[in-house]
Amino acid sequence: MTIREIDERMTAIEEERKQDGLSDEYAAALTQEYAALCKQCETLTAHDNVYLARHRHRPKIDDYINALFSDFFVQRGDFLSKEDQSIYGGIAMFHGIPVTVLGHRKGKNINENMKYNFGMPEPEGYRKALRMMKQAEKFGRPIITFIDTPGAYPGLEAEEHGQSNAIAKNLAEMSAIKTPIFSIVTGEGSSGGALAIGVANKVYMLEHAVYSVLSPEGFASILWKDSSRAAEACDLMKLTAQDLYKFGVIDGIIPEPPCGAHHNPDEVFKSIDRMLVKEFNAMKRNSPAEIARSRYEKFRNIDKLVRK
């Protein structure tokens, strides 16, 4: 079975198990089949992970904010131009601590996808993100970013408005911000569009998320002039959480339920909560200058961090 077939069958079983009046024999058969499908999910390919990272039912930033934070107050605009809705964020409380939380916003259906530009920010979105982060630095609030984007929007208008400049400025400014930054790749993290909010003291990935210099389709198109070889490209790109942890690019992997976070989002939310609490407590011992310096050194020397 393909990963799509496994996922669809698991979803169907989950719906069946919610129904009343199932016989004990049938319920046991469903449980047994579900366990067998979970077992198949233990050996996924890199291309399978791309499928799960892009899954339409995968939790989105709205879900993470609602589950992990309280008293969320949304912030809009870059103070220069339009409101870019593909970046979503604001001020919230996390276990009694005021934080700034932001990330890419894809939407949960086709209408929202189009409204939020499929999670592909324009320069205004990155300027908005930086405005929120600089405000967080001013008031000493930790910053949490959720990465889930196919990349920055490559349209003509975005380029005319300074797309590359906006991304480059975010990279430079984030490297020196004197408050802790924690980034979590929850779906797909592609190119500078992801890195523009990912220069963090600690970078984590969900187990089936992917993080790469560009999409597998783009990689295959450039290398072989054939986007249909995307599955082959996935193996070469080393874009899975397991690969990137091995290479020292990320600091940890957040486990997911078998076949993806959408099968039990609450479990994922609890794992992220525990990780953030642990990292918050560890970061308390560092001064603002140490926090900024350690982040700068992390990315400046990332080529030396490959785990043997």
Coordinates of C-alpha atoms in Angstrom, one line a residue:
M1 CA 0.0 0.0 0.0
T2 CA 1.1 3.6 -0.7
I3 CA 1.3 6.1 2.1
R4 CA -1.8 7.8 0.7
E5 CA -3.7 4.5 0.8
I6 CA -2.5 3.7 4.3
D7 CA -3.5 7.2 5.5
E8 CA -7.0 7.1 3.9
R9 CA -7.7 3.7 5.4
M10 CA -6.5 4.8 8.9
T11 CA -8.8 7.8 8.6
A12 CA -11.7 5.6 7.6
I13 CA -11.1 3.2 10.5
E14 CA -11.0 6.2 12.9
E15 CA -14.4 7.3 11.7
E16 CA -15.9 3.8 11.9
R17 CA -14.7 3.4 15.5
K18 CA -16.6 6.5 16.5
Q19 CA -19.9 4.9 15.5
D20 CA -22.2 3.4 18.0
G21 CA -23.4 -0.2 17.9
L22 CA -20.2 -1.9 16.6
S23 CA -20.0 -5.6 17.5
D24 CA -17.1 -6.6 19.7
E25 CA -15.8 -8.8 16.8
Y26 CA -15.9 -6.0 14.3
A27 CA -14.3 -3.5 16.7
A28 CA -11.5 -5.9 17.5
A29 CA -10.9 -6.5 13.7
L30 CA -10.7 -2.7 13.2
T31 CA -8.3 -2.4 16.0
Q32 CA -6.1 -5.2 14.6
E33 CA -6.1 -3.7 11.1
Y34 CA -5.3 -0.2 12.5
A35 CA -2.3 -1.6 14.4
A36 CA -1.1 -3.3 11.3
L37 CA -1.3 -0.1 9.3
C38 CA 0.6 1.7 12.1
K39 CA 3.3 -0.9 11.8
Q40 CA 3.7 -0.1 8.1
C41 CA 4.2 3.6 9.0
E42 CA 7.4 2.7 10.9
T43 CA 9.4 2.5 7.6
L44 CA 8.4 5.5 5.6
T45 CA 10.5 6.9 2.7
A46 CA 11.6 10.5 2.4
H47 CA 8.9 11.0 -0.2
D48 CA 6.3 9.6 2.2
N49 CA 7.3 12.2 4.7
V50 CA 6.8 15.0 2.1
Y51 CA 3.3 13.7 1.5
L52 CA 2.6 13.8 5.3
A53 CA 4.2 17.2 5.7
R54 CA 1.8 18.6 3.1
H55 CA -1.3 16.8 4.3
R56 CA -4.3 19.0 4.1
H57 CA -5.5 17.9 7.5
R58 CA -2.2 18.5 9.2
P59 CA -2.5 20.9 12.2
K60 CA -2.0 24.5 11.1
I61 CA -0.7 27.5 13.0
D62 CA -4.2 28.4 14.3
D63 CA -4.4 25.0 15.9
Y64 CA -1.1 25.3 17.6
I65 CA -1.9 28.8 18.9
N66 CA -5.3 27.7 20.2
A67 CA -3.9 24.6 21.9
L68 CA -0.6 25.9 23.4
F69 CA -1.3 29.6 24.3
S70 CA -3.9 31.7 26.0
D71 CA -4.9 35.4 25.7
F72 CA -3.7 35.5 22.1
F73 CA -3.8 39.0 20.6
V74 CA -3.2 39.2 16.9
Q75 CA -0.9 41.8 15.4
R76 CA -1.2 43.0 11.8
G77 CA 0.6 45.0 9.2
D78 CA 4.2 46.0 8.6
F79 CA 3.7 49.7 9.1
L80 CA 4.7 50.3 5.5
S81 CA 2.3 48.6 3.1
K82 CA -0.4 46.0 3.0
E83 CA -1.4 43.3 5.5
D84 CA 0.1 39.9 4.4
Q85 CA -2.2 37.2 5.8
S86 CA 0.3 34.4 5.0
I87 CA 2.2 35.4 8.2
Y88 CA 0.0 35.1 11.3
G89 CA 1.1 36.1 14.8
G90 CA 0.8 38.2 17.9
I91 CA 1.2 38.3 21.6
A92 CA 0.1 35.5 23.9
M93 CA 0.6 33.8 27.3
F94 CA 2.5 30.6 27.7
H95 CA 2.3 29.1 31.2
G96 CA 2.0 32.6 32.6
I97 CA 4.9 34.0 30.5
P98 CA 4.1 36.6 27.8
V99 CA 5.5 35.5 24.4
T100 CA 5.4 36.5 20.8
V101 CA 4.2 33.7 18.5
L102 CA 4.1 33.8 14.7
G103 CA 4.3 31.6 11.7
H104 CA 3.2 30.7 8.2
R105 CA -0.5 30.4 7.6
K106 CA -1.7 28.1 4.8
G107 CA -5.4 27.7 5.5
K108 CA -7.5 24.5 5.8
N109 CA -9.5 24.6 2.6
I110 CA -9.1 25.9 -0.9
N111 CA -10.7 29.3 -0.1
E112 CA -8.4 29.8 2.9
N113 CA -5.4 28.5 0.8
M114 CA -6.1 31.3 -1.7
K115 CA -6.8 33.9 0.9
Y116 CA -3.5 33.1 2.7
N117 CA -1.6 32.6 -0.6
F118 CA -0.9 28.9 0.3
G119 CA 1.5 30.1 3.1
M120 CA 3.8 31.9 0.7
P121 CA 4.6 35.3 2.2
E122 CA 5.4 38.4 0.3
P123 CA 7.9 41.0 1.6
E124 CA 5.2 42.7 3.7
G125 CA 4.8 39.4 5.6
Y126 CA 8.4 39.1 6.5
R127 CA 8.5 42.8 7.5
K128 CA 5.5 42.2 9.7
A129 CA 7.3 39.2 11.3
L130 CA 10.4 41.2 11.9
R131 CA 8.3 44.0 13.4
M132 CA 6.8 41.6 15.9
M133 CA 10.1 40.1 16.8
K134 CA 11.8 43.5 17.4
Q135 CA 8.9 44.4 19.6
A136 CA 9.4 41.2 21.5
E137 CA 13.0 42.0 22.0
K138 CA 12.1 45.5 23.3
F139 CA 9.9 44.0 26.0
G140 CA 11.9 40.9 26.7
R141 CA 9.4 38.4 25.4
P142 CA 10.6 35.0 24.1
I143 CA 9.7 34.4 20.4
I144 CA 8.2 31.1 19.1
T145 CA 7.9 30.6 15.3
F146 CA 6.0 27.8 13.4
I147 CA 7.4 27.1 10.0
D148 CA 5.2 25.6 7.3
T149 CA 5.7 27.0 3.8
P150 CA 6.5 25.9 0.3
G151 CA 8.7 29.0 0.1
A152 CA 8.4 32.8 -0.2
Y153 CA 6.1 34.0 -2.9
P154 CA 8.0 34.3 -6.2
G155 CA 5.6 36.6 -8.0
L156 CA 6.6 39.8 -9.9
E157 CA 5.0 42.1 -7.4
A158 CA 6.8 40.5 -4.5
E159 CA 10.1 40.9 -6.3
E160 CA 9.3 44.5 -7.1
H161 CA 8.6 45.2 -3.4
G162 CA 11.9 43.8 -2.3
Q163 CA 11.4 40.1 -1.5
S164 CA 15.1 39.2 -1.3
N165 CA 15.9 42.2 0.7
A166 CA 13.1 41.5 3.2
I167 CA 14.3 37.9 3.7
A168 CA 18.0 38.9 4.0
K169 CA 17.1 41.6 6.6
N170 CA 15.2 39.1 8.7
L171 CA 18.2 36.7 8.7
A172 CA 20.6 39.5 9.7
E173 CA 18.3 41.0 12.4
M174 CA 17.2 37.6 13.9
S175 CA 20.8 36.6 14.4
A176 CA 21.3 39.5 16.8
I177 CA 17.9 39.7 18.7
K178 CA 18.5 39.6 22.4
T179 CA 15.6 37.4 23.5
P180 CA 15.2 33.6 23.0
I181 CA 13.9 32.4 19.7
F182 CA 12.4 28.9 19.3
S183 CA 11.4 27.6 15.9
I184 CA 9.4 24.5 15.0
V185 CA 9.1 23.1 11.5
T186 CA 5.5 21.7 11.6
G187 CA 5.0 20.8 7.9
E188 CA 7.2 21.7 5.0
G189 CA 10.0 24.3 5.4
S190 CA 11.4 25.3 2.0
S191 CA 14.1 27.8 1.1
G192 CA 14.6 31.3 2.4
G193 CA 10.9 31.6 2.9
A194 CA 11.2 29.2 5.8
L195 CA 14.6 30.4 7.1
A196 CA 13.4 34.0 7.2
I197 CA 11.6 33.1 10.5
G198 CA 13.8 30.2 11.4
V199 CA 17.1 31.7 12.7
A200 CA 16.5 30.5 16.3
N201 CA 18.4 29.4 19.4
K202 CA 16.7 26.1 19.1
V203 CA 15.2 24.5 16.0
Y204 CA 12.9 21.5 16.3
M205 CA 11.0 19.5 13.6
L206 CA 8.0 17.3 13.8
E207 CA 8.8 13.7 13.0
H208 CA 7.3 13.8 9.5
A209 CA 8.1 17.4 8.7
V210 CA 10.6 18.3 6.0
Y211 CA 13.1 21.1 5.7
S212 CA 15.1 21.9 2.6
V213 CA 16.7 24.4 0.3
L214 CA 13.7 24.1 -2.1
S215 CA 10.9 21.7 -3.0
P216 CA 11.7 18.2 -4.3
E217 CA 9.9 19.1 -7.5
G218 CA 12.1 22.2 -7.9
F219 CA 15.2 20.2 -7.2
A220 CA 14.3 17.6 -9.8
S221 CA 13.4 20.3 -12.3
I222 CA 16.8 22.0 -11.9
L223 CA 19.0 18.8 -11.7
W224 CA 17.2 16.6 -14.2
K225 CA 14.8 19.0 -16.0
D226 CA 12.1 16.6 -14.9
S227 CA 9.9 17.4 -11.9
S228 CA 8.3 13.9 -12.1
R229 CA 11.5 12.6 -10.4
A230 CA 10.6 14.3 -7.2
A231 CA 10.6 11.1 -5.2
E232 CA 14.1 10.3 -6.3
A233 CA 15.1 13.9 -5.3
C234 CA 13.8 13.5 -1.8
D235 CA 16.4 10.8 -1.1
L236 CA 19.2 13.0 -2.3
M237 CA 18.1 16.1 -0.5
K238 CA 18.3 14.7 3.0
L239 CA 15.3 16.7 4.0
T240 CA 13.7 14.6 6.8
A241 CA 13.9 15.4 10.5
Q242 CA 16.0 12.3 11.0
D243 CA 18.6 13.4 8.4
L244 CA 18.7 16.9 9.6
Y245 CA 19.1 15.9 13.3
K246 CA 22.0 13.6 12.3
F247 CA 23.7 16.5 10.5
G248 CA 23.2 18.9 13.4
V249 CA 20.9 21.3 11.5
I250 CA 18.1 20.9 14.0
D251 CA 18.2 20.4 17.8
G252 CA 15.5 17.8 18.2
I253 CA 12.6 15.8 16.8
I254 CA 9.1 16.0 18.1
P255 CA 7.3 12.6 17.8
E256 CA 4.1 12.2 15.8
P257 CA 1.4 9.6 15.9
P258 CA 1.7 6.8 13.3
C259 CA 1.1 8.2 9.8
G260 CA 1.1 11.9 10.8
A261 CA 0.1 14.5 13.3
H262 CA -3.4 14.8 11.9
H263 CA -4.3 11.4 13.4
N264 CA -3.9 12.7 17.0
P265 CA -3.1 16.4 17.2
D266 CA -3.5 16.6 20.9
E267 CA -0.6 14.2 21.4
V268 CA 1.6 16.5 19.3
F269 CA 0.5 19.6 21.1
K270 CA 1.5 18.0 24.4
S271 CA 4.9 17.1 23.1
I272 CA 5.5 20.6 21.9
D273 CA 4.4 22.0 25.2
R274 CA 6.8 19.9 27.1
M275 CA 9.7 20.8 24.7
L276 CA 9.0 24.5 25.1
V277 CA 8.8 24.4 28.9
K278 CA 12.1 22.5 29.0
E279 CA 13.8 25.0 26.6
F280 CA 12.4 28.0 28.4
N281 CA 13.8 26.8 31.7
A282 CA 17.2 26.1 30.2
M283 CA 17.4 29.5 28.5
K284 CA 16.6 31.4 31.7
R285 CA 20.2 31.0 32.8
N286 CA 21.5 33.0 29.9
S287 CA 21.9 36.8 29.6
P288 CA 20.4 38.6 26.6
A289 CA 23.9 39.0 25.2
E290 CA 24.6 35.3 25.6
I291 CA 21.3 34.4 23.9
A292 CA 22.1 36.5 20.8
R293 CA 25.8 35.3 20.7
S294 CA 24.9 31.6 21.0
R295 CA 22.3 31.9 18.1
Y296 CA 24.8 33.7 15.9
E297 CA 27.5 31.2 16.6
K298 CA 25.1 28.3 16.0
F299 CA 24.4 29.4 12.4
R300 CA 27.8 30.8 11.7
N301 CA 29.4 27.4 12.5
I302 CA 26.6 25.1 11.4
D303 CA 28.9 23.3 9.0
K304 CA 31.0 22.1 11.9
L305 CA 28.1 20.7 13.8
V306 CA 27.6 17.5 11.8
R307 CA 27.0 14.6 14.3
K308 CA 29.1 11.6 13.6

